[in-house]
CSV table of C-alpha atoms in Angstrom, one decimal:
chain,number,residue,atom,x,y,z
A,115,MET,CA,101.1,73.7,110.8
A,116,SER,CA,100.4,77.3,111.4
A,117,PHE,CA,97.2,79.3,111.7
A,118,SER,CA,97.3,79.9,108.0
A,119,GLY,CA,96.5,76.2,107.5
A,120,PHE,CA,99.7,75.6,105.5
A,121,SER,CA,102.9,74.1,106.8
A,122,ASP,CA,106.3,75.4,105.6
A,123,VAL,CA,106.7,72.2,103.5
A,124,GLU,CA,103.4,72.8,101.8
A,125,ILE,CA,104.3,76.4,101.0
A,126,ASN,CA,107.8,75.5,99.7
A,127,GLN,CA,106.5,72.8,97.4
A,128,TYR,CA,104.8,75.5,95.3
A,129,GLU,CA,107.9,77.6,94.9
A,130,VAL,CA,108.7,78.2,91.3
A,131,PRO,CA,112.4,78.3,90.5
A,132,LEU,CA,113.4,81.6,89.0
A,133,ARG,CA,114.2,81.2,85.3
A,134,LYS,CA,115.8,83.5,82.9
A,135,LYS,CA,113.3,84.8,80.4
A,136,LYS,CA,113.5,83.0,77.2
A,137,SER,CA,114.4,85.0,74.2
A,138,LEU,CA,111.6,85.1,71.7
A,139,GLY,CA,113.9,86.2,69.0
A,140,PRO,CA,115.1,84.0,66.0
A,141,LYS,CA,116.5,80.6,66.8
A,142,ILE,CA,119.0,78.8,64.7
A,143,SER,CA,118.5,75.1,64.3
A,144,SER,CA,121.6,73.1,64.6
A,145,THR,CA,120.0,69.9,63.2
A,146,SER,CA,119.8,71.0,59.6
A,147,HIS,CA,122.6,71.6,57.3
A,148,LYS,CA,121.3,75.0,56.3
A,149,SER,CA,121.0,77.8,58.8
A,150,VAL,CA,117.2,78.2,59.3
A,151,LYS,CA,115.9,81.0,61.3
A,152,HIS,CA,113.0,80.1,63.6
A,153,VAL,CA,110.5,82.8,64.0
A,154,PRO,CA,108.2,82.2,67.0
A,155,LEU,CA,104.6,81.8,66.2
A,156,LYS,CA,101.9,83.9,67.9
A,157,ALA,CA,100.7,80.9,69.8
A,158,GLU,CA,104.3,80.3,71.2
A,159,ILE,CA,104.5,83.9,72.3
A,160,GLU,CA,101.1,83.7,74.0
A,161,ASP,CA,102.1,80.4,75.7
A,162,GLU,CA,105.3,82.0,76.9
A,163,GLU,CA,103.4,85.0,78.2
A,164,ASP,CA,100.8,82.8,79.9
A,165,GLU,CA,103.6,80.8,81.6
A,166,GLU,CA,105.2,84.0,82.8
A,167,HIS,CA,101.8,85.2,84.0
A,168,SER,CA,101.2,82.0,85.8
A,169,ILE,CA,104.6,82.2,87.5
A,170,ASP,CA,103.8,85.7,88.6
A,171,LYS,CA,100.5,84.7,90.0
A,172,LEU,CA,102.1,81.8,91.8
A,173,ARG,CA,104.7,84.1,93.3
A,174,PHE,CA,102.0,86.5,94.4
A,175,ALA,CA,99.9,83.7,96.0
A,176,ARG,CA,103.0,82.3,97.7
A,177,ASN,CA,103.9,85.8,99.0
A,178,ALA,CA,100.3,86.3,100.2
A,179,VAL,CA,100.3,82.9,102.1
A,180,LYS,CA,103.7,83.8,103.6
A,181,GLN,CA,102.4,87.2,104.8
A,182,ARG,CA,99.2,85.6,106.2
A,183,LYS,CA,101.3,83.0,108.0
A,184,GLU,CA,103.5,85.7,109.6
A,185,LYS,CA,100.4,87.7,110.6
A,186,SER,CA,98.8,84.6,112.1
A,187,ASN,CA,102.0,83.8,114.0
A,188,LEU,CA,102.0,87.3,115.4
A,189,GLU,CA,98.4,87.1,116.4
A,190,ALA,CA,99.1,83.7,118.1
A,191,GLU,CA,101.8,85.3,120.1
A,192,LYS,CA,99.6,88.1,121.1
A,193,LEU,CA,96.9,85.7,122.1
A,194,LYS,CA,99.3,83.7,124.3
A,195,GLU,CA,100.3,87.0,126.0
A,196,ILE,CA,96.7,87.9,126.6
A,197,GLN,CA,96.0,84.4,128.0
A,198,VAL,CA,98.9,84.8,130.4
A,199,GLU,CA,97.6,88.2,131.5
A,200,LEU,CA,94.1,86.8,131.9
A,201,ALA,CA,95.4,83.9,134.0
A,202,LYS,CA,97.1,86.4,136.3
A,203,LEU,CA,94.0,88.6,136.6
A,204,ASP,CA,91.9,85.5,137.3
A,205,GLU,CA,94.2,84.5,140.1
A,206,ILE,CA,94.1,88.1,141.5
A,207,VAL,CA,90.3,88.2,141.3
A,208,GLY,CA,90.0,84.8,142.8
A,209,SER,CA,92.0,85.8,145.8
A,210,ASP,CA,90.1,89.1,146.2
A,211,VAL,CA,86.8,87.2,146.1
A,212,LYS,CA,88.0,84.8,148.8
A,213,ILE,CA,89.0,87.8,151.0
A,214,ILE,CA,85.6,89.5,150.4
A,215,ARG,CA,83.7,86.3,151.2
A,216,LYS,CA,85.6,85.9,154.4
A,217,ASP,CA,84.8,89.5,155.3
A,218,ILE,CA,81.2,89.1,154.5
A,219,GLU,CA,81.0,86.0,156.6
A,220,GLY,CA,82.6,87.9,159.5
A,221,VAL,CA,80.2,90.8,159.1
A,222,THR,CA,77.2,88.5,158.9
A,223,GLN,CA,78.2,86.8,162.1
A,224,HIS,CA,78.8,90.1,163.9
A,225,LEU,CA,75.4,91.3,162.7
A,226,SER,CA,73.7,88.2,164.0
A,227,GLU,CA,75.3,88.6,167.4
A,228,ALA,CA,74.4,92.3,167.5
A,229,ARG,CA,70.8,91.4,166.6
A,230,LYS,CA,70.6,88.9,169.4
A,231,ARG,CA,72.0,91.4,171.9
A,232,PHE,CA,69.5,94.0,170.6
A,233,GLU,CA,66.5,91.6,171.1
A,234,ARG,CA,67.7,90.7,174.6
A,235,VAL,CA,68.1,94.4,175.5
A,236,GLU,CA,64.8,95.3,174.0
A,237,LYS,CA,63.1,92.6,176.1
A,238,GLU,CA,64.8,94.0,179.2
A,239,TYR,CA,63.6,97.5,178.2
A,240,VAL,CA,60.0,96.4,177.7
A,241,LYS,CA,60.1,94.5,181.0
A,242,ALA,CA,61.5,97.5,182.8
A,243,LYS,CA,58.9,99.8,181.3
A,244,LEU,CA,56.1,97.4,182.4
A,245,ASP,CA,57.6,97.3,185.9
A,246,LEU,CA,57.7,101.1,186.0
A,247,HIS,CA,54.1,101.3,184.8
A,248,ARG,CA,53.0,98.9,187.5
A,249,HIS,CA,54.8,100.8,190.2
A,250,GLU,CA,53.2,104.0,189.1
A,251,GLU,CA,49.8,102.4,189.1
A,252,ARG,CA,50.3,101.1,192.7
A,253,LYS,CA,51.3,104.6,193.9
A,254,LYS,CA,48.1,106.1,192.7
């Protein structure tokens, strides 16, 4: 079954065999002994025209279904191509995210170590400044 909702079998079952147009002219009956001309009645002519119109409508509908099926199949192929491309992009993005997370983790660890060194050096600086201030006080 295609995206049109109709299978090929379903579409083909509605095919109307092409018939030669019936002649609406006089008919000669072979059943009687005399040659009698048959003149079609207005109702017969209208019936024949209605039948031809129905056949034309059916052909048009069958053609429309066929075109929609072809269009649906093309769209399905495009969607498959897009899905393949999206899968590739998803894989690329996933690997990029993995790399970035690893980099962030490394930078975070480096920052933590730098912060600890800074705090240690800052304590040494404050201690040295206090020692300097005490020595200056003693000299006075």
